[in-house]
Amino acid sequence: MIRFGRAAFLQILLLNGRHNSKTAPLKVRLSSRGNAGSGGGGSSASRLWLTPCRRFCSKSEESEIHGVIPKVASDPENALPKNDKKNKPGLLPSLEDLLFYTIAEGQEKIPVHKFITALKSTGLRTSDPRLKECMDMLRLSLQTSSDGVMLDKELFKKCVQSNIVLLTQAFRRKFMIPDFMSFTSHIDELFESAKKLSGGKVADYIPQLAKFSPDLWGVSLCTVDGQRHSVGDTKVPFCLQSCVKPLKYAIAVNDLSTEYVHRYVGKEPSGLRFNKLFLNEDEKPHNPMVNAGAIVITSLIKQGASNAEKFDYVSIKIVL
């Protein structure tokens, strides 16, 4: 029977409750100090007692445990350097420690380019707003470090601690698309295949659309977890037209709340052409995706500002 403090217990939960490759999730019971499970003797302070039990796991589960964090998840104690074991007896490593050991692969320092490359392989990008604290701290730390290109464990932990939950999910392949590199390789194949198509013509019923070359071709995607991939002419600005409607709706809801926005625009389909200016029985546009609704949404964003100020505001929001 193994006794852990509360902090260690929380870390065990974060590690999916696995003690090692041969034992199962740990059985937990709360007892008073003294004999586990007995009510007598000693202080009444609560302690957590965890008993390993045998567990048979499938190959897929085993590969998940050993494949993602090979030396740490299966046996965190053996993965720790000797000095860490000596200084922290009985404690599992922190999430920051686990992430460092995963990327370092036995080395004492991590090259910055290796961390960035590993990060991109998960689908996350350094420009991700959720990683702003991490990237800012990384830049600041590198400016003050001696070599400017290497991260030791303490410096690495300092950089990632603000975003450790997101980074842990990424490196443990807990996102919607776990093997993002394999997925993007298929996207690139489809991109190259479609690139050979030359039929059709550029729309010319709107002057802004008629300006563009038919040779431009690009694909950008973003998953619900924020994994991003772009290939082709994705840096060339283009006219969004009606594709801007859901983006402006999102900006309005983010700035003003869903309840406020839908005081002025409905949520139901109109059954009419998208460009027909028509109101529902409540005298509101049917939804934000028809022209009438999009006009109302535009009027709600940055109320009181000029058209130029609104345009700049929406443009910045879309780029971010």
CSV table of C-alpha atoms in Angstrom, one decimal:
chain,number,residue,atom,x,y,z
A,1,MET,CA,0.0,0.0,0.0
A,2,ILE,CA,1.3,3.4,-1.0
A,3,ARG,CA,0.5,6.6,0.9
A,4,PHE,CA,0.5,10.0,-1.0
A,5,GLY,CA,-0.2,13.5,0.1
A,6,ARG,CA,-3.0,15.5,-1.6
A,7,ALA,CA,-0.7,17.2,-4.1
A,8,ALA,CA,0.6,13.9,-5.3
A,9,PHE,CA,-2.9,12.6,-5.6
A,10,LEU,CA,-3.9,15.5,-7.8
A,11,GLN,CA,-1.0,14.8,-10.1
A,12,ILE,CA,-2.0,11.2,-10.3
A,13,LEU,CA,-5.4,12.3,-11.5
A,14,LEU,CA,-3.8,14.5,-14.1
A,15,LEU,CA,-1.7,11.6,-15.3
A,16,ASN,CA,-4.9,9.5,-16.1
A,17,GLY,CA,-4.6,7.6,-12.8
A,18,ARG,CA,-1.9,5.2,-14.1
A,19,HIS,CA,0.8,4.2,-11.7
A,20,ASN,CA,2.9,2.2,-14.1
A,21,SER,CA,2.6,-0.1,-17.1
A,22,LYS,CA,1.7,-3.1,-15.0
A,23,THR,CA,-0.6,-1.6,-12.4
A,24,ALA,CA,-4.0,-0.2,-13.0
A,25,PRO,CA,-5.7,3.0,-12.0
A,26,LEU,CA,-5.0,3.3,-8.3
A,27,LYS,CA,-7.9,2.5,-5.9
A,28,VAL,CA,-8.5,5.4,-3.6
A,29,ARG,CA,-10.0,5.5,-0.1
A,30,LEU,CA,-10.0,8.3,2.4
A,31,SER,CA,-9.1,7.3,6.0
A,32,SER,CA,-7.9,8.8,9.2
A,33,ARG,CA,-4.3,8.6,10.2
A,34,GLY,CA,-3.3,5.2,11.6
A,35,ASN,CA,-4.4,2.0,10.0
A,36,ALA,CA,-5.9,2.5,6.6
A,37,GLY,CA,-9.7,2.1,6.7
A,38,SER,CA,-9.9,1.9,10.5
A,39,GLY,CA,-11.5,4.6,12.5
A,40,GLY,CA,-9.2,4.4,15.5
A,41,GLY,CA,-6.0,5.9,16.7
A,42,GLY,CA,-4.0,9.0,15.9
A,43,SER,CA,-4.9,12.3,14.5
A,44,SER,CA,-8.2,12.8,12.7
A,45,ALA,CA,-6.5,14.5,9.8
A,46,SER,CA,-7.5,12.9,6.6
A,47,ARG,CA,-5.0,11.1,4.4
A,48,LEU,CA,-5.3,9.6,1.0
A,49,TRP,CA,-4.4,5.9,0.7
A,50,LEU,CA,-3.9,4.5,-2.8
A,51,THR,CA,-3.6,0.8,-3.5
A,52,PRO,CA,-2.3,-0.4,-6.8
A,53,CYS,CA,-4.4,-3.2,-8.4
A,54,ARG,CA,-3.8,-5.4,-11.4
A,55,ARG,CA,-5.2,-4.2,-14.7
A,56,PHE,CA,-5.1,-5.7,-18.2
A,57,CYS,CA,-5.0,-3.0,-20.9
A,58,SER,CA,-5.4,-3.2,-24.6
A,59,LYS,CA,-2.5,-2.7,-27.0
A,60,SER,CA,-3.9,0.7,-28.1
A,61,GLU,CA,-4.0,1.9,-24.5
A,62,GLU,CA,-0.5,0.6,-23.8
A,63,SER,CA,0.8,2.3,-26.9
A,64,GLU,CA,-0.8,5.6,-25.9
A,65,ILE,CA,0.8,5.4,-22.5
A,66,HIS,CA,4.3,4.5,-23.7
A,67,GLY,CA,4.2,6.2,-27.1
A,68,VAL,CA,3.3,9.7,-26.1
A,69,ILE,CA,5.4,10.1,-23.0
A,70,PRO,CA,7.6,7.1,-23.3
A,71,LYS,CA,9.9,7.2,-20.3
A,72,VAL,CA,7.8,9.3,-18.0
A,73,ALA,CA,4.1,8.1,-18.0
A,74,SER,CA,5.1,4.4,-17.7
A,75,ASP,CA,7.5,5.0,-14.7
A,76,PRO,CA,7.8,8.6,-13.7
A,77,GLU,CA,10.2,7.8,-10.8
A,78,ASN,CA,12.8,6.1,-13.1
A,79,ALA,CA,12.5,8.9,-15.7
A,80,LEU,CA,13.6,11.5,-13.2
A,81,PRO,CA,17.3,12.4,-12.9
A,82,LYS,CA,18.9,11.0,-9.7
A,83,ASN,CA,19.1,14.4,-8.1
A,84,ASP,CA,15.4,14.9,-8.6
A,85,LYS,CA,14.7,11.6,-6.9
A,86,LYS,CA,16.9,12.5,-4.0
A,87,ASN,CA,15.4,15.9,-3.5
A,88,LYS,CA,11.7,14.9,-3.9
A,89,PRO,CA,11.2,11.4,-2.5
A,90,GLY,CA,7.7,10.0,-3.0
A,91,LEU,CA,6.5,12.7,-5.3
A,92,LEU,CA,5.6,12.3,-9.0
A,93,PRO,CA,7.1,14.9,-11.3
A,94,SER,CA,5.0,18.0,-12.2
A,95,LEU,CA,3.3,18.4,-15.6
A,96,GLU,CA,6.1,20.9,-16.5
A,97,ASP,CA,8.7,18.2,-15.7
A,98,LEU,CA,6.9,15.6,-17.7
A,99,LEU,CA,6.7,17.9,-20.7
A,100,PHE,CA,10.4,18.7,-20.5
A,101,TYR,CA,11.5,15.1,-20.3
A,102,THR,CA,9.2,14.2,-23.2
A,103,ILE,CA,10.8,16.8,-25.5
A,104,ALA,CA,14.4,16.6,-24.1
A,105,GLU,CA,14.6,12.8,-24.7
A,106,GLY,CA,17.3,12.3,-22.1
A,107,GLN,CA,19.2,15.5,-22.7
A,108,GLU,CA,19.7,18.2,-20.0
A,109,LYS,CA,18.8,21.1,-22.3
A,110,ILE,CA,16.3,21.6,-25.1
A,111,PRO,CA,17.3,23.6,-28.2
A,112,VAL,CA,14.6,26.3,-28.8
A,113,HIS,CA,14.2,25.2,-32.4
A,114,LYS,CA,13.4,21.6,-31.2
A,115,PHE,CA,10.7,22.9,-28.9
A,116,ILE,CA,9.1,25.0,-31.7
A,117,THR,CA,9.3,22.1,-34.2
A,118,ALA,CA,7.7,19.7,-31.7
A,119,LEU,CA,5.0,22.3,-31.0
A,120,LYS,CA,4.2,22.7,-34.7
A,121,SER,CA,4.0,19.0,-35.1
A,122,THR,CA,1.0,19.0,-32.7
A,123,GLY,CA,-0.8,21.6,-34.9
A,124,LEU,CA,-0.3,24.5,-32.6
A,125,ARG,CA,1.5,27.7,-33.8
A,126,THR,CA,3.6,30.2,-32.0
A,127,SER,CA,1.2,32.9,-33.1
A,128,ASP,CA,-1.7,31.1,-31.2
A,129,PRO,CA,-3.2,33.8,-28.9
A,130,ARG,CA,-3.6,31.1,-26.2
A,131,LEU,CA,0.2,30.7,-26.1
A,132,LYS,CA,1.0,34.4,-25.9
A,133,GLU,CA,2.3,34.2,-22.3
A,134,CYS,CA,4.5,31.2,-23.2
A,135,MET,CA,5.9,32.8,-26.3
A,136,ASP,CA,6.5,36.2,-24.6
A,137,MET,CA,8.3,34.5,-21.7
A,138,LEU,CA,10.3,32.4,-24.2
A,139,ARG,CA,11.5,35.5,-26.0
A,140,LEU,CA,12.3,37.3,-22.8
A,141,SER,CA,14.2,34.3,-21.3
A,142,LEU,CA,16.3,33.9,-24.4
A,143,GLN,CA,17.3,37.5,-24.4
A,144,THR,CA,18.6,37.1,-20.8
A,145,SER,CA,20.1,33.6,-21.1
A,146,SER,CA,23.8,33.0,-21.7
A,147,ASP,CA,23.7,31.1,-25.0
A,148,GLY,CA,20.3,32.3,-26.3
A,149,VAL,CA,19.3,29.1,-28.0
A,150,MET,CA,19.1,26.4,-25.2
A,151,LEU,CA,16.5,25.8,-22.5
A,152,ASP,CA,17.4,24.0,-19.3
A,153,LYS,CA,14.7,22.5,-17.2
A,154,GLU,CA,14.1,25.5,-14.9
A,155,LEU,CA,14.0,27.9,-17.8
A,156,PHE,CA,11.7,25.6,-19.8
A,157,LYS,CA,9.3,25.3,-16.9
A,158,LYS,CA,9.2,29.1,-16.4
A,159,CYS,CA,8.2,29.5,-20.1
A,160,VAL,CA,5.5,26.9,-20.2
A,161,GLN,CA,3.9,27.1,-16.8
A,162,SER,CA,1.3,29.7,-17.9
A,163,ASN,CA,0.0,27.4,-20.7
A,164,ILE,CA,0.8,24.0,-19.3
A,165,VAL,CA,-2.7,22.5,-19.6
A,166,LEU,CA,-3.0,23.3,-23.3
A,167,LEU,CA,0.6,22.2,-24.0
A,168,THR,CA,0.1,18.9,-22.1
A,169,GLN,CA,-3.1,18.2,-24.1
A,170,ALA,CA,-1.2,18.8,-27.3
A,171,PHE,CA,1.9,16.7,-26.6
A,172,ARG,CA,-0.3,13.8,-25.2
A,173,ARG,CA,-2.3,13.8,-28.4
A,174,LYS,CA,-5.6,14.7,-26.8
A,175,PHE,CA,-6.7,17.0,-29.5
A,176,MET,CA,-9.4,16.3,-32.1
A,177,ILE,CA,-6.7,15.1,-34.6
A,178,PRO,CA,-4.0,13.3,-32.6
A,179,ASP,CA,-1.6,12.6,-35.5
A,180,PHE,CA,-1.7,16.0,-37.0
A,181,MET,CA,1.4,15.5,-39.2
A,182,SER,CA,-0.2,12.5,-40.9
A,183,PHE,CA,-3.5,14.4,-41.4
A,184,THR,CA,-1.8,17.4,-43.0
A,185,SER,CA,0.2,15.1,-45.4
A,186,HIS,CA,-3.2,13.9,-46.7
A,187,ILE,CA,-4.4,17.5,-47.0
A,188,ASP,CA,-1.2,18.4,-49.0
A,189,GLU,CA,-1.8,15.5,-51.4
A,190,LEU,CA,-5.4,16.7,-52.0
A,191,PHE,CA,-4.1,20.2,-52.5
A,192,GLU,CA,-1.6,19.1,-55.2
A,193,SER,CA,-4.2,17.0,-56.9
A,194,ALA,CA,-6.7,19.8,-57.0
A,195,LYS,CA,-4.0,22.3,-58.2
A,196,LYS,CA,-4.0,20.5,-61.6
A,197,LEU,CA,-7.6,21.5,-62.3
A,198,SER,CA,-8.0,24.4,-64.6
A,199,GLY,CA,-11.7,24.5,-65.5
A,200,GLY,CA,-14.1,27.3,-64.8
A,201,LYS,CA,-13.4,31.0,-64.7
A,202,VAL,CA,-13.1,33.8,-62.2
A,203,ALA,CA,-16.3,35.5,-61.2
A,204,ASP,CA,-16.7,38.9,-62.8
A,205,TYR,CA,-20.1,40.1,-61.6
A,206,ILE,CA,-18.3,42.0,-58.8
A,207,PRO,CA,-15.2,44.1,-59.8
A,208,GLN,CA,-13.2,43.0,-56.7
A,209,LEU,CA,-13.6,39.4,-57.7
A,210,ALA,CA,-12.7,39.9,-61.4
A,211,LYS,CA,-9.3,41.3,-60.4
A,212,PHE,CA,-7.9,38.0,-59.1
A,213,SER,CA,-5.7,35.5,-61.0
A,214,PRO,CA,-7.2,32.1,-61.6
A,215,ASP,CA,-3.7,30.6,-60.9
A,216,LEU,CA,-3.9,31.5,-57.2
A,217,TRP,CA,-4.7,28.5,-55.0
A,218,GLY,CA,-4.5,28.1,-51.3
A,219,VAL,CA,-5.9,26.1,-48.4
A,220,SER,CA,-6.0,27.0,-44.7
A,221,LEU,CA,-7.7,25.0,-42.0
A,222,CYS,CA,-8.2,25.2,-38.3
A,223,THR,CA,-9.6,22.5,-36.0
A,224,VAL,CA,-11.9,23.1,-33.0
A,225,ASP,CA,-8.8,22.6,-30.8
A,226,GLY,CA,-6.9,25.4,-32.7
A,227,GLN,CA,-4.7,23.1,-34.8
A,228,ARG,CA,-3.8,25.0,-37.9
A,229,HIS,CA,-2.3,24.2,-41.3
A,230,SER,CA,-1.9,26.3,-44.5
A,231,VAL,CA,-0.6,25.4,-47.9
A,232,GLY,CA,-0.4,27.4,-51.2
A,233,ASP,CA,-1.1,31.1,-51.8
A,234,THR,CA,-2.6,31.7,-48.3
A,235,LYS,CA,-0.8,35.0,-47.8
A,236,VAL,CA,-2.4,36.7,-50.7
A,237,PRO,CA,-5.3,39.0,-49.5
A,238,PHE,CA,-8.6,38.3,-51.2
A,239,CYS,CA,-12.2,39.6,-51.0
A,240,LEU,CA,-14.3,37.7,-48.5
A,241,GLN,CA,-17.7,38.7,-49.7
A,242,SER,CA,-20.4,36.9,-47.8
A,243,CYS,CA,-17.8,34.7,-46.1
A,244,VAL,CA,-17.3,37.6,-43.7
A,245,LYS,CA,-20.9,37.2,-42.3
A,246,PRO,CA,-20.1,34.4,-39.7
A,247,LEU,CA,-16.9,36.2,-38.7
A,248,LYS,CA,-18.7,39.5,-38.1
A,249,TYR,CA,-21.4,37.6,-36.2
A,250,ALA,CA,-18.8,36.0,-34.0
A,251,ILE,CA,-17.2,39.4,-33.3
A,252,ALA,CA,-20.6,41.0,-32.4
A,253,VAL,CA,-21.4,38.1,-30.0
A,254,ASN,CA,-18.0,38.2,-28.4
A,255,ASP,CA,-18.2,42.0,-27.9
A,256,LEU,CA,-21.9,42.3,-26.9
A,257,SER,CA,-23.2,38.8,-25.9
A,258,THR,CA,-25.6,36.5,-27.7
A,259,GLU,CA,-28.6,37.8,-25.8
A,260,TYR,CA,-27.9,41.4,-26.9
A,261,VAL,CA,-27.2,40.6,-30.5
A,262,HIS,CA,-30.4,38.6,-30.9
A,263,ARG,CA,-32.6,41.4,-29.7
A,264,TYR,CA,-32.1,42.8,-33.2
A,265,VAL,CA,-31.7,39.7,-35.4
A,266,GLY,CA,-33.4,36.3,-35.4
A,267,LYS,CA,-32.0,32.7,-35.4
A,268,GLU,CA,-34.2,31.0,-38.0
A,269,PRO,CA,-33.9,30.4,-41.7
A,270,SER,CA,-35.9,32.7,-43.9
A,271,GLY,CA,-36.9,30.4,-46.7
A,272,LEU,CA,-36.0,33.3,-49.1
A,273,ARG,CA,-33.0,34.2,-51.2
A,274,PHE,CA,-30.1,35.4,-49.1
A,275,ASN,CA,-30.1,38.9,-50.7
A,276,LYS,CA,-33.8,39.6,-50.2
A,277,LEU,CA,-34.4,42.4,-47.7
A,278,PHE,CA,-37.2,41.0,-45.6
A,279,LEU,CA,-38.1,40.9,-41.9
A,280,ASN,CA,-39.8,38.1,-39.8
A,281,GLU,CA,-43.0,38.5,-37.8
A,282,ASP,CA,-41.0,40.2,-35.0
A,283,GLU,CA,-39.8,42.8,-37.5
A,284,LYS,CA,-36.2,41.5,-37.3
A,285,PRO,CA,-34.0,40.0,-40.0
A,286,HIS,CA,-34.4,36.2,-39.9
A,287,ASN,CA,-30.7,35.4,-39.1
A,288,PRO,CA,-27.2,36.9,-39.4
A,289,MET,CA,-26.3,35.0,-42.5
A,290,VAL,CA,-28.8,36.7,-44.9
A,291,ASN,CA,-27.9,40.2,-46.2
A,292,ALA,CA,-30.5,41.9,-44.0
A,293,GLY,CA,-29.2,40.3,-40.9
A,294,ALA,CA,-25.6,41.0,-41.8
A,295,ILE,CA,-26.4,44.7,-42.2
A,296,VAL,CA,-27.8,44.8,-38.7
A,297,ILE,CA,-24.8,42.9,-37.3
A,298,THR,CA,-22.5,45.4,-38.9
A,299,SER,CA,-24.5,48.3,-37.3
A,300,LEU,CA,-24.0,46.7,-33.9
A,301,ILE,CA,-20.2,46.5,-34.1
A,302,LYS,CA,-18.3,49.5,-32.6
A,303,GLN,CA,-21.5,51.6,-32.5
A,304,GLY,CA,-20.8,55.3,-33.0
A,305,ALA,CA,-17.6,54.6,-34.9
A,306,SER,CA,-17.0,55.7,-38.5
A,307,ASN,CA,-17.2,53.1,-41.3
A,308,ALA,CA,-13.4,53.3,-41.7
A,309,GLU,CA,-12.9,52.7,-37.9
A,310,LYS,CA,-15.3,49.7,-38.1
A,311,PHE,CA,-13.5,48.3,-41.1
A,312,ASP,CA,-10.1,48.5,-39.3
A,313,TYR,CA,-11.6,47.0,-36.2
A,314,VAL,CA,-13.1,44.0,-38.0
A,315,SER,CA,-10.0,43.5,-40.1
A,316,ILE,CA,-7.8,43.3,-37.0
A,317,LYS,CA,-10.2,40.9,-35.3
A,318,ILE,CA,-10.2,38.6,-38.3
A,319,VAL,CA,-6.4,38.6,-38.7
A,320,LEU,CA,-6.0,37.7,-35.0
